[in-house]
mmCIF file of N, CA and C in Angstrom:
data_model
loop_
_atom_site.group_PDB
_atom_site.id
_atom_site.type_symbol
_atom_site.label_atom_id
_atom_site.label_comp_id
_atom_site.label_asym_id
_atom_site.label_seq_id
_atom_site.Cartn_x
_atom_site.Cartn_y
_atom_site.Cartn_z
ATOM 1 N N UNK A 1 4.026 23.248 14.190
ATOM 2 C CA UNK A 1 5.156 22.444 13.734
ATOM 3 C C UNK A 1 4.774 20.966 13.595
ATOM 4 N N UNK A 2 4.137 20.441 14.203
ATOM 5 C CA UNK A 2 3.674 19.009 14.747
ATOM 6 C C UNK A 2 2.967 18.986 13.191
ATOM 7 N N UNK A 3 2.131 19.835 12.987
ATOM 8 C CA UNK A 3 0.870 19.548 11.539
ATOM 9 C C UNK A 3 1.600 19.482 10.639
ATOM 10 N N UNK A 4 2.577 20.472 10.389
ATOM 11 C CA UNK A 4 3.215 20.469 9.152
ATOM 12 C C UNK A 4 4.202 18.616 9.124
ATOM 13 N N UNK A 5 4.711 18.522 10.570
ATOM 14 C CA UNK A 5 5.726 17.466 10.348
ATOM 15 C C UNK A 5 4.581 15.800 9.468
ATOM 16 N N UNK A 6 3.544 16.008 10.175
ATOM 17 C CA UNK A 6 2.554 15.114 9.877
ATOM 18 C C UNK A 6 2.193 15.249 8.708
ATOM 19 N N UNK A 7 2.213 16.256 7.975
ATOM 20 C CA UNK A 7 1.436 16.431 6.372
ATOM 21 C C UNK A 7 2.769 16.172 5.422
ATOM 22 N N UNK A 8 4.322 16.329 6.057
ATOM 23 C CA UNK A 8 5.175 15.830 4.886
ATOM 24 C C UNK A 8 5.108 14.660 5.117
ATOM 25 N N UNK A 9 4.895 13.772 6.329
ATOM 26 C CA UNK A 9 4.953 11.891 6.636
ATOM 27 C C UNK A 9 3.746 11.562 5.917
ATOM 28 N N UNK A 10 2.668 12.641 5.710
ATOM 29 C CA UNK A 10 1.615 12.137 4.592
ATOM 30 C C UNK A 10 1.805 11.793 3.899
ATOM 31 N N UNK A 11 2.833 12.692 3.097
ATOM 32 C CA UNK A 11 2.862 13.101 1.774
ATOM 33 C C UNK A 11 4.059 12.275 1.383
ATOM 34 N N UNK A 12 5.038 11.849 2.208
ATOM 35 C CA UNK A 12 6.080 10.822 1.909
ATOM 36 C C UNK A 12 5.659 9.113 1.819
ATOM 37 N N UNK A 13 4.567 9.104 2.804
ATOM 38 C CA UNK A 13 3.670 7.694 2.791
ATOM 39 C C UNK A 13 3.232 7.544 1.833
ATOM 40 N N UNK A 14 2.504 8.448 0.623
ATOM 41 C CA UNK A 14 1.503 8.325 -0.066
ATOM 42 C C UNK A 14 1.843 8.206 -1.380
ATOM 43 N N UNK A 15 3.255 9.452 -1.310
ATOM 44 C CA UNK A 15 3.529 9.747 -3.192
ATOM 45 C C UNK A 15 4.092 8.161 -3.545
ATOM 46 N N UNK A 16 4.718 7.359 -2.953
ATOM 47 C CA UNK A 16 5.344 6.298 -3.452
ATOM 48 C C UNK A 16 4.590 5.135 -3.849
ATOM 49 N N UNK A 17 3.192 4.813 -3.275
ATOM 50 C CA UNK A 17 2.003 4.366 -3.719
ATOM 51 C C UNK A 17 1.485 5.020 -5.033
ATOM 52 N N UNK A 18 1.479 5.888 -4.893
ATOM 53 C CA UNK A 18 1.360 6.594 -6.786
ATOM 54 C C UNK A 18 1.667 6.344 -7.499
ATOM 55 N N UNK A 19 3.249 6.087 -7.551
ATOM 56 C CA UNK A 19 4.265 5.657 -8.288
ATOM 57 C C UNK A 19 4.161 4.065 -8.281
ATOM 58 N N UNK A 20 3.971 3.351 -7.211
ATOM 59 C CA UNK A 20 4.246 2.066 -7.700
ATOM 60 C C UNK A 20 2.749 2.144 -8.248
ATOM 61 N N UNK A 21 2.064 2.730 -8.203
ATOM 62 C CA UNK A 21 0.877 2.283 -9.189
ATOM 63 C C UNK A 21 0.832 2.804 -10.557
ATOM 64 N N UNK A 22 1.427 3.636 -11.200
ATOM 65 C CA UNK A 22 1.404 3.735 -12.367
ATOM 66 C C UNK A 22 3.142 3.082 -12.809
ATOM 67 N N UNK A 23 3.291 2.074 -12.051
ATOM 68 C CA UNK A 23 4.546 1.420 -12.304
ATOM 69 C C UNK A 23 3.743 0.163 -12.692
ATOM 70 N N UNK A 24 2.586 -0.501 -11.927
ATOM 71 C CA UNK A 24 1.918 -1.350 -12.420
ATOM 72 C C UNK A 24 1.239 -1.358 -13.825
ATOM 73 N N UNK A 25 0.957 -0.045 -14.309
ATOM 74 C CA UNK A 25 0.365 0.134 -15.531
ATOM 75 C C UNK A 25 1.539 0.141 -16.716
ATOM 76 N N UNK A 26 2.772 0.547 -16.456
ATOM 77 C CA UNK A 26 3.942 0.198 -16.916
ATOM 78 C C UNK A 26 4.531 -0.865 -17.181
ATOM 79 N N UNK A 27 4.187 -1.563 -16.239
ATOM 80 C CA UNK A 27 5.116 -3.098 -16.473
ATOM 81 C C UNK A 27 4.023 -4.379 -16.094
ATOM 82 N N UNK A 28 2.991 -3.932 -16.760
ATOM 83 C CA UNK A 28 2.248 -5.084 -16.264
ATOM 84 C C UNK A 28 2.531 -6.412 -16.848
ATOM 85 N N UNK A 29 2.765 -6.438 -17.718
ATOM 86 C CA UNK A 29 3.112 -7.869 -18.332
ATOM 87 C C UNK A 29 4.188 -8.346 -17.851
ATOM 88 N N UNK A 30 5.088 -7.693 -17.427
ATOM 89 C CA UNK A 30 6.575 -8.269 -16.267
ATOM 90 C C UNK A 30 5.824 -8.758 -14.705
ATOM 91 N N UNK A 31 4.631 -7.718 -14.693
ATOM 92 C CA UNK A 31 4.669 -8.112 -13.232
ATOM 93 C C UNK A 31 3.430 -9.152 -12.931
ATOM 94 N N UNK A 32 2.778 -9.879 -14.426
ATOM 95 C CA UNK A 32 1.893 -10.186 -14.301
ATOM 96 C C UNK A 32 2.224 -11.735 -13.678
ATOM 97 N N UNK A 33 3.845 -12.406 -14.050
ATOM 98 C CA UNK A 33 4.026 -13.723 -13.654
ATOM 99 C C UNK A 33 4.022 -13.795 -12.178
ATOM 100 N N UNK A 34 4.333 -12.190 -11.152
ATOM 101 C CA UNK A 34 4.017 -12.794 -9.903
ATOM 102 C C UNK A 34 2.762 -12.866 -9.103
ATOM 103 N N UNK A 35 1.801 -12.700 -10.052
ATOM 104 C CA UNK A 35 0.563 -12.720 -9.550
ATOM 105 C C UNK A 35 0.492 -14.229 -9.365
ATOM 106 N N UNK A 36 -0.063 -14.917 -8.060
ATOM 107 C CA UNK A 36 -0.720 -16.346 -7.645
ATOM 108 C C UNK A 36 -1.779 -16.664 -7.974
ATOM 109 N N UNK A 37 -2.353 -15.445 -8.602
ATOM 110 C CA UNK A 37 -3.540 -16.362 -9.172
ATOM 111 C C UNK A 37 -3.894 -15.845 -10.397
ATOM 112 N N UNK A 38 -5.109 -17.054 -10.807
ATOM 113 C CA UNK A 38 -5.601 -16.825 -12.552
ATOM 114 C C UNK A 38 -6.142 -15.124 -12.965
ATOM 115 N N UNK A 39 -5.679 -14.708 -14.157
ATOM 116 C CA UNK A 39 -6.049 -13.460 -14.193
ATOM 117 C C UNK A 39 -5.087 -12.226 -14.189
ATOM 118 N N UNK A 40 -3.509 -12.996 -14.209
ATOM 119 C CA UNK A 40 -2.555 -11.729 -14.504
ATOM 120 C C UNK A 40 -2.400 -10.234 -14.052
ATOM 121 N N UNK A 41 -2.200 -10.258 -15.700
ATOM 122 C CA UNK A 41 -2.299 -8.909 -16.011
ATOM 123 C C UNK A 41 -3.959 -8.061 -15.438
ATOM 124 N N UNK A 42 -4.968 -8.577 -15.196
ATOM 125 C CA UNK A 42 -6.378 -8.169 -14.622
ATOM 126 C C UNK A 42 -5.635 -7.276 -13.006
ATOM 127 N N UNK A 43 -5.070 -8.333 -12.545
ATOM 128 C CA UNK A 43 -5.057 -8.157 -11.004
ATOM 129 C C UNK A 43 -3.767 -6.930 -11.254
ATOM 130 N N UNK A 44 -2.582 -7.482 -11.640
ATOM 131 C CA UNK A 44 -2.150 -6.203 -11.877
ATOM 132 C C UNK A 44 -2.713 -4.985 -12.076
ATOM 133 N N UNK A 45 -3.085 -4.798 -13.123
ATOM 134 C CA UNK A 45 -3.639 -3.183 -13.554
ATOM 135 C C UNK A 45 -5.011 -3.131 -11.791
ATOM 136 N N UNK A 46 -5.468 -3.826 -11.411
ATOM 137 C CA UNK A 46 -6.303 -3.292 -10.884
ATOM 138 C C UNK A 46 -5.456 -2.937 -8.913
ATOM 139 N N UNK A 47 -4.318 -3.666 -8.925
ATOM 140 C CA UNK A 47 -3.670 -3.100 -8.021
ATOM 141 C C UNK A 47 -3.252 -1.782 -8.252
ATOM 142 N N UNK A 48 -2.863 -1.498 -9.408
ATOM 143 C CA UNK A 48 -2.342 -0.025 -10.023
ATOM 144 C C UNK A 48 -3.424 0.710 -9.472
ATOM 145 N N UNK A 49 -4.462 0.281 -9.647
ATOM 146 C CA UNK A 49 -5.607 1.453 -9.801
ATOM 147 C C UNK A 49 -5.909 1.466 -8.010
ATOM 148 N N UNK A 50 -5.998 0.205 -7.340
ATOM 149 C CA UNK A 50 -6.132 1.018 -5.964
ATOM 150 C C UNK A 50 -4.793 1.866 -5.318
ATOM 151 N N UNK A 51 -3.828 1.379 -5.886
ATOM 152 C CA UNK A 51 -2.541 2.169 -5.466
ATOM 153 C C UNK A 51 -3.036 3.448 -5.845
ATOM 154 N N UNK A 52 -2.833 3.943 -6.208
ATOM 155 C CA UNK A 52 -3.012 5.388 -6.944
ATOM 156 C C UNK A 52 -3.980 6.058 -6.232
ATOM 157 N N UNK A 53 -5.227 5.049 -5.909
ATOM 158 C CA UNK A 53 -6.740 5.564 -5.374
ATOM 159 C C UNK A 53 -6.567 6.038 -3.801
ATOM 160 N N UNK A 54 -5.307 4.536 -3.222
ATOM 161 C CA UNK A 54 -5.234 4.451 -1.985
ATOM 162 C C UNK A 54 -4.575 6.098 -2.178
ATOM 163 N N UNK A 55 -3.113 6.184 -2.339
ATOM 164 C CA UNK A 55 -2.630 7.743 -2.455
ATOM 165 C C UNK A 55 -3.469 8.811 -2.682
ATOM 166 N N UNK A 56 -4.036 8.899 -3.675
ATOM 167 C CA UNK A 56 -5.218 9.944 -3.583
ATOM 168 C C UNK A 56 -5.708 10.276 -2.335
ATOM 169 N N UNK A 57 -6.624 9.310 -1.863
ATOM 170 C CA UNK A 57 -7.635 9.558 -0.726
ATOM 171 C C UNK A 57 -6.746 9.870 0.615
ATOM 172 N N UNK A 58 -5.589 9.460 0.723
ATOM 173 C CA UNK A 58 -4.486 9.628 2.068
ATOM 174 C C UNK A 58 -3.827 11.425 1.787
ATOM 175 N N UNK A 59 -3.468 11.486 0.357
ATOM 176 C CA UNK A 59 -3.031 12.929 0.602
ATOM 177 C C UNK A 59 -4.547 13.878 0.712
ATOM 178 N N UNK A 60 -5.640 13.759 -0.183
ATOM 179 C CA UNK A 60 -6.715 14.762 -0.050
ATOM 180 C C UNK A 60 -7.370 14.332 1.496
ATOM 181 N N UNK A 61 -6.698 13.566 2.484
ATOM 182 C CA UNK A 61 -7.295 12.981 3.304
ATOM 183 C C UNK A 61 -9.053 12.847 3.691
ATOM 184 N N UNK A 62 -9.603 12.215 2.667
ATOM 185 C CA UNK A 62 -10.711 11.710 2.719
ATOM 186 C C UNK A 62 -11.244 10.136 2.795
ATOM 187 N N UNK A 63 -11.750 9.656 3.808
ATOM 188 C CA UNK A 63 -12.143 8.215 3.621
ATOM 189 C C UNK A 63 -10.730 7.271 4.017
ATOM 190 N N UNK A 64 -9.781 8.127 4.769
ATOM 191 C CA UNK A 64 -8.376 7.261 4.990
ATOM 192 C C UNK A 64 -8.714 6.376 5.618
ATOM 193 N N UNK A 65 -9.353 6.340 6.661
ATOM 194 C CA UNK A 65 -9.575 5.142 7.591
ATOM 195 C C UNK A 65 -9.775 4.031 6.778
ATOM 196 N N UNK A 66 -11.283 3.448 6.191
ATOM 197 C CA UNK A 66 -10.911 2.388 5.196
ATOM 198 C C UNK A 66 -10.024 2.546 4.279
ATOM 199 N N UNK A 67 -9.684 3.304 3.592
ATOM 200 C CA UNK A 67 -8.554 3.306 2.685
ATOM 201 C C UNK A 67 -7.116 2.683 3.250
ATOM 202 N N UNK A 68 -6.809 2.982 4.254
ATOM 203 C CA UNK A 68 -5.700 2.768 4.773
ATOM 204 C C UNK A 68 -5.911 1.681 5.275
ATOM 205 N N UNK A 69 -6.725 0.990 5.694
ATOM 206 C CA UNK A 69 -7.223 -0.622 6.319
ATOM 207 C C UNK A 69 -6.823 -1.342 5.457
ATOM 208 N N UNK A 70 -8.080 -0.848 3.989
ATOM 209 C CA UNK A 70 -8.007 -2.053 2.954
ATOM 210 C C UNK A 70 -6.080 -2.076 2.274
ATOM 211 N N UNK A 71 -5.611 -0.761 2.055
ATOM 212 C CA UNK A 71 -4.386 -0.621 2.024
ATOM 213 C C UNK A 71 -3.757 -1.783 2.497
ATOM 214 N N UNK A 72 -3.696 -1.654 3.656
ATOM 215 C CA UNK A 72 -2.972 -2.393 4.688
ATOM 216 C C UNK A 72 -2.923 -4.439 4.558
ATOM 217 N N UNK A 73 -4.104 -4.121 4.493
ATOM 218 C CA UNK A 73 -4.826 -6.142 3.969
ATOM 219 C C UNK A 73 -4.356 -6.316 3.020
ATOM 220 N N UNK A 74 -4.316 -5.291 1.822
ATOM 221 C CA UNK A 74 -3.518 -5.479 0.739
ATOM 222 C C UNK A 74 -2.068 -5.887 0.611
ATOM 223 N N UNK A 75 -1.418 -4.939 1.370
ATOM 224 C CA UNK A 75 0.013 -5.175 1.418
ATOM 225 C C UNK A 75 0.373 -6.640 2.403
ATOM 226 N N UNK A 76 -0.095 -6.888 3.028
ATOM 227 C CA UNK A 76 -0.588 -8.184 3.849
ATOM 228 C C UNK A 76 -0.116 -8.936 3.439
ATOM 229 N N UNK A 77 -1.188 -9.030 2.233
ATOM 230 C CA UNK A 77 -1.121 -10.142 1.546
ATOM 231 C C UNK A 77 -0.384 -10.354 0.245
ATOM 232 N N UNK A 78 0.262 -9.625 -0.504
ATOM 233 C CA UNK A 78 1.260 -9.166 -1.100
ATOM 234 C C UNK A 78 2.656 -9.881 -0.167
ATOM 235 N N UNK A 79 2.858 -9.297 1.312
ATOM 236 C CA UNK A 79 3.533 -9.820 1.826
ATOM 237 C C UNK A 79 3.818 -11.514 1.742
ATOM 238 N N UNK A 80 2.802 -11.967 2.383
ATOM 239 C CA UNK A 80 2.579 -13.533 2.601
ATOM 240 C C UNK A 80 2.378 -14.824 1.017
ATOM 241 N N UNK A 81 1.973 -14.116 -0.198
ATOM 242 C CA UNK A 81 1.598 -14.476 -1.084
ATOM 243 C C UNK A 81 2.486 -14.292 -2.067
ATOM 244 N N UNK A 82 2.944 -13.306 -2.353
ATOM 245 C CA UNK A 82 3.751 -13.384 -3.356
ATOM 246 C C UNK A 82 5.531 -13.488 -3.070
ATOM 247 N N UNK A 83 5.666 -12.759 -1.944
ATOM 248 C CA UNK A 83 6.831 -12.759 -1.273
ATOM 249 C C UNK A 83 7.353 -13.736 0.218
ATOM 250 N N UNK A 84 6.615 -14.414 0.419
ATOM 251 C CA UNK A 84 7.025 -14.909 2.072
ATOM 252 C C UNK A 84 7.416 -16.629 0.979
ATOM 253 N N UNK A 85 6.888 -16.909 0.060
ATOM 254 C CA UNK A 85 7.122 -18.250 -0.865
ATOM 255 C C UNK A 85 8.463 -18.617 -1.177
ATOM 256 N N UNK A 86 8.867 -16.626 -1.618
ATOM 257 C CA UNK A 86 10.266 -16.611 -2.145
ATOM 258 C C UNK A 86 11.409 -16.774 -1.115
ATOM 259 N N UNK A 87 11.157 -16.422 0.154
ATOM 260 C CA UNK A 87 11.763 -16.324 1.312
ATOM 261 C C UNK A 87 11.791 -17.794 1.784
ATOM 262 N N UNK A 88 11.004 -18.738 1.826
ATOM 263 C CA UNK A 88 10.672 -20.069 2.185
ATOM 264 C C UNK A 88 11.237 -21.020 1.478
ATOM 265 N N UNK A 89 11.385 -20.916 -0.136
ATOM 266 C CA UNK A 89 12.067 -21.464 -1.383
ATOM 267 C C UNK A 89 13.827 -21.026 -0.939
ATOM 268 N N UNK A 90 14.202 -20.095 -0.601
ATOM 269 C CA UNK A 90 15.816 -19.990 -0.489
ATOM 270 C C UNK A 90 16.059 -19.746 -1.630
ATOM 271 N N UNK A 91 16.852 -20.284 -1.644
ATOM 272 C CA UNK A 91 18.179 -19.920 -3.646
ATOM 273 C C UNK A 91 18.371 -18.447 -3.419
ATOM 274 N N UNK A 92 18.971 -18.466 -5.110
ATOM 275 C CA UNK A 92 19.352 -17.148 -4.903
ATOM 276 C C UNK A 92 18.649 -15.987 -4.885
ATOM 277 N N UNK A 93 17.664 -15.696 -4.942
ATOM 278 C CA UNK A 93 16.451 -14.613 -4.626
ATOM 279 C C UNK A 93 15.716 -14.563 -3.351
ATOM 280 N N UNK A 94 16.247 -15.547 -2.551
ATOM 281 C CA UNK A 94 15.952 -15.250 -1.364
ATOM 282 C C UNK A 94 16.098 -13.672 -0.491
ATOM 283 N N UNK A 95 17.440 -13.255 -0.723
ATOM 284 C CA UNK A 95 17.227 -12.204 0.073
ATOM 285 C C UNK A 95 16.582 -11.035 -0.600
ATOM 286 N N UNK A 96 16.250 -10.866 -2.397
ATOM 287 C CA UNK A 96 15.776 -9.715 -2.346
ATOM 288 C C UNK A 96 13.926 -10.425 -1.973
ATOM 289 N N UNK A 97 13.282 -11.391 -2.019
ATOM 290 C CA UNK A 97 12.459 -11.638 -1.489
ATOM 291 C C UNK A 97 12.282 -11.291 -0.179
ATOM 292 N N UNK A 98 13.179 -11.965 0.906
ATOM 293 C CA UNK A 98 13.280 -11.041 2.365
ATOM 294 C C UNK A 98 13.152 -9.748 2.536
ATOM 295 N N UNK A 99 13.629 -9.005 1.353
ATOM 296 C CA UNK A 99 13.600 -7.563 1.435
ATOM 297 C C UNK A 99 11.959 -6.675 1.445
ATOM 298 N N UNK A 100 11.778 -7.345 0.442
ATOM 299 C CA UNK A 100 10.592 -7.265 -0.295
ATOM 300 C C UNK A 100 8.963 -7.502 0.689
ATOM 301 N N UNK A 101 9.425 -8.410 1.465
ATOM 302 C CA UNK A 101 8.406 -8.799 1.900
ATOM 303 C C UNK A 101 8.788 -8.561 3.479
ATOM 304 N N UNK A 102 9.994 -7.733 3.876
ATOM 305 C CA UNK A 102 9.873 -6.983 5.370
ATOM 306 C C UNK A 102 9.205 -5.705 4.909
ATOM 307 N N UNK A 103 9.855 -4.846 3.549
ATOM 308 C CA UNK A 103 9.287 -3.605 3.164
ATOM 309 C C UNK A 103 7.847 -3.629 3.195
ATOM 310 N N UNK A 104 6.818 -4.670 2.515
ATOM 311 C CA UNK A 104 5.508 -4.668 2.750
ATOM 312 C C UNK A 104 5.079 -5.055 4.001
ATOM 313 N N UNK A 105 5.965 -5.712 5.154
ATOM 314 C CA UNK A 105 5.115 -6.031 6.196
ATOM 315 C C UNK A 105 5.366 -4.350 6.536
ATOM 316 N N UNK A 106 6.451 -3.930 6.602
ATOM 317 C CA UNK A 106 6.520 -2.343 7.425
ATOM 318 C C UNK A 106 5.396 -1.448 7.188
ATOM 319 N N UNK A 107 5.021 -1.573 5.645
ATOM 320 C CA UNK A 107 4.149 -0.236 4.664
ATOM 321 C C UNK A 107 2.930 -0.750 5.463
ATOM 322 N N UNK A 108 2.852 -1.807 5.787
ATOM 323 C CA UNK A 108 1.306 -2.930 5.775
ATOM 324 C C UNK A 108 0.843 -2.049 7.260
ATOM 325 N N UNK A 109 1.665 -2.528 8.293
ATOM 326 C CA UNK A 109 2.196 -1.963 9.521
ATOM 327 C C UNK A 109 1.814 -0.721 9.721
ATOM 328 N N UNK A 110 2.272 0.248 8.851
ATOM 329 C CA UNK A 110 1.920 2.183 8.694
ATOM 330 C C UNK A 110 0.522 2.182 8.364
ATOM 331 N N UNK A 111 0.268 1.484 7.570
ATOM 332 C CA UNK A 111 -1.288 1.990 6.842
ATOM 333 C C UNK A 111 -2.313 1.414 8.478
ATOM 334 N N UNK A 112 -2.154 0.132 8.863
ATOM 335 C CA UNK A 112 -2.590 -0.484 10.055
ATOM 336 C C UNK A 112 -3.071 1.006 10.789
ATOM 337 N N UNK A 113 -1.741 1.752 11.574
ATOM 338 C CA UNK A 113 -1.837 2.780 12.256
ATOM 339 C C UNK A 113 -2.279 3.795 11.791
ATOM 340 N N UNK A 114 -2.132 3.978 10.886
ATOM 341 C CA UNK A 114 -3.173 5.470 10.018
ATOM 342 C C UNK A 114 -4.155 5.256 10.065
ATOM 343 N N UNK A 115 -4.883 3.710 9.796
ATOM 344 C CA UNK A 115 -6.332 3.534 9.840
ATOM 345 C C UNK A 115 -6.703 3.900 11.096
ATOM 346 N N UNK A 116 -5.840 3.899 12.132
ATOM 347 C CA UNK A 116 -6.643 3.651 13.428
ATOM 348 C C UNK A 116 -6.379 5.062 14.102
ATOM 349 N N UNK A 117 -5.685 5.632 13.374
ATOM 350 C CA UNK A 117 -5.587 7.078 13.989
ATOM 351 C C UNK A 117 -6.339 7.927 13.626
ATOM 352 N N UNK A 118 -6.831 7.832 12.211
ATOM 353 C CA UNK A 118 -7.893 8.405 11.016
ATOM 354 C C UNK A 118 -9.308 7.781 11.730
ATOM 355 N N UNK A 119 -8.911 6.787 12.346
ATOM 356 C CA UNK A 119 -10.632 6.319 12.410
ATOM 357 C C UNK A 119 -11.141 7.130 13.567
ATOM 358 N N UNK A 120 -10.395 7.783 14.774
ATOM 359 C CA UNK A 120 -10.997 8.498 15.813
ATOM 360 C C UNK A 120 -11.084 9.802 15.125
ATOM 361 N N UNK A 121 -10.563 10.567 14.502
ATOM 362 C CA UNK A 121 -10.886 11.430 13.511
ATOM 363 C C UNK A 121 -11.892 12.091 13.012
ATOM 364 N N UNK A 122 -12.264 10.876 11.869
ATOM 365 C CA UNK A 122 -13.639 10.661 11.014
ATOM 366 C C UNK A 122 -14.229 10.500 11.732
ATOM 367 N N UNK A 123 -14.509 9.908 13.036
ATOM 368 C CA UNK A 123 -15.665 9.653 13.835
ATOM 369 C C UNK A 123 -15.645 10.983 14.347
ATOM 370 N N UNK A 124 -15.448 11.787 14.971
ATOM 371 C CA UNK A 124 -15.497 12.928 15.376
ATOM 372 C C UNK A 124 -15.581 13.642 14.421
ATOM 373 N N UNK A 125 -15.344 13.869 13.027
ATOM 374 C CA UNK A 125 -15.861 14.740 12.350
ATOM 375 C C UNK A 125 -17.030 14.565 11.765
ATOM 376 N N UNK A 126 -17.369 12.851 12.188
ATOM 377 C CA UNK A 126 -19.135 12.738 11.572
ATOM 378 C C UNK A 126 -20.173 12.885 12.338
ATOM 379 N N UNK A 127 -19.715 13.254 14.392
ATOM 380 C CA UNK A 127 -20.525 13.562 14.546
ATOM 381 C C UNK A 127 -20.945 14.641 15.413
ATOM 382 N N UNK A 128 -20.092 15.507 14.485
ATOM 383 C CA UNK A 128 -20.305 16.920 13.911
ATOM 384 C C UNK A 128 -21.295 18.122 13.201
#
């Protein structure tokens, strides 16, 4: 019961990273103005592509440990960079900024603990 409950919290962690990554390939030119730095639409599409990569490797669970680290640094900084500005600025987008940027500290938070639960894991299955 325990495995199965763990492989749908996989699989609920992961599919939505999928999605926001071929949401990036969708709307990149909308989402290219909140990128902070030079290079847009670049950084966009290439968040798409680790989103998607990160999901991949978490449901076929291979390589999660870094995956879920770099995951994690990612959303980080997503948090602090694109969203903690909007939260700091006030007006009226403040609170979906607040929103925005508790949701990535939380996701940031999960991937943190997957890395570190995956990492005793992989170590035991490498030295195997």
């Amino acid at each position: 019961m325990n495995t199965m409950i763990a492989n749908i919290g996989r699989y609920m962690y992961a599919l939505p990273f999928a999605i926001f990554g071929l949401l990036h390939f969708m709307n990149a030119n909308a989402m290219s103005g909140m990128v902070p730095i030079p290079g847009g639409v670049f950084w966009v599409y290439l968040t798409g592509v680790a989103l998607i990569g990160a999901a991949t490797a978490i449901i076929i669970q291979q390589k999660v440990s870094i995956v879920a680290l770099l995951l994690g640094i990612m959303l980080l900084i997503f948090a602090l960079s694109i969203h903690l500005p909007g939260v700091i600025s006030g007006g009226e987008g403040m609170q979906t900024s607040m929103s925005n940027m508790l949701k990535d500290l939380a996701l940031s938070g999960t991937a943190f603990f997957i890395s570190g639960v995956y990492s005793s894991k992989e170590s035991l299955a490498d030295s195997e």
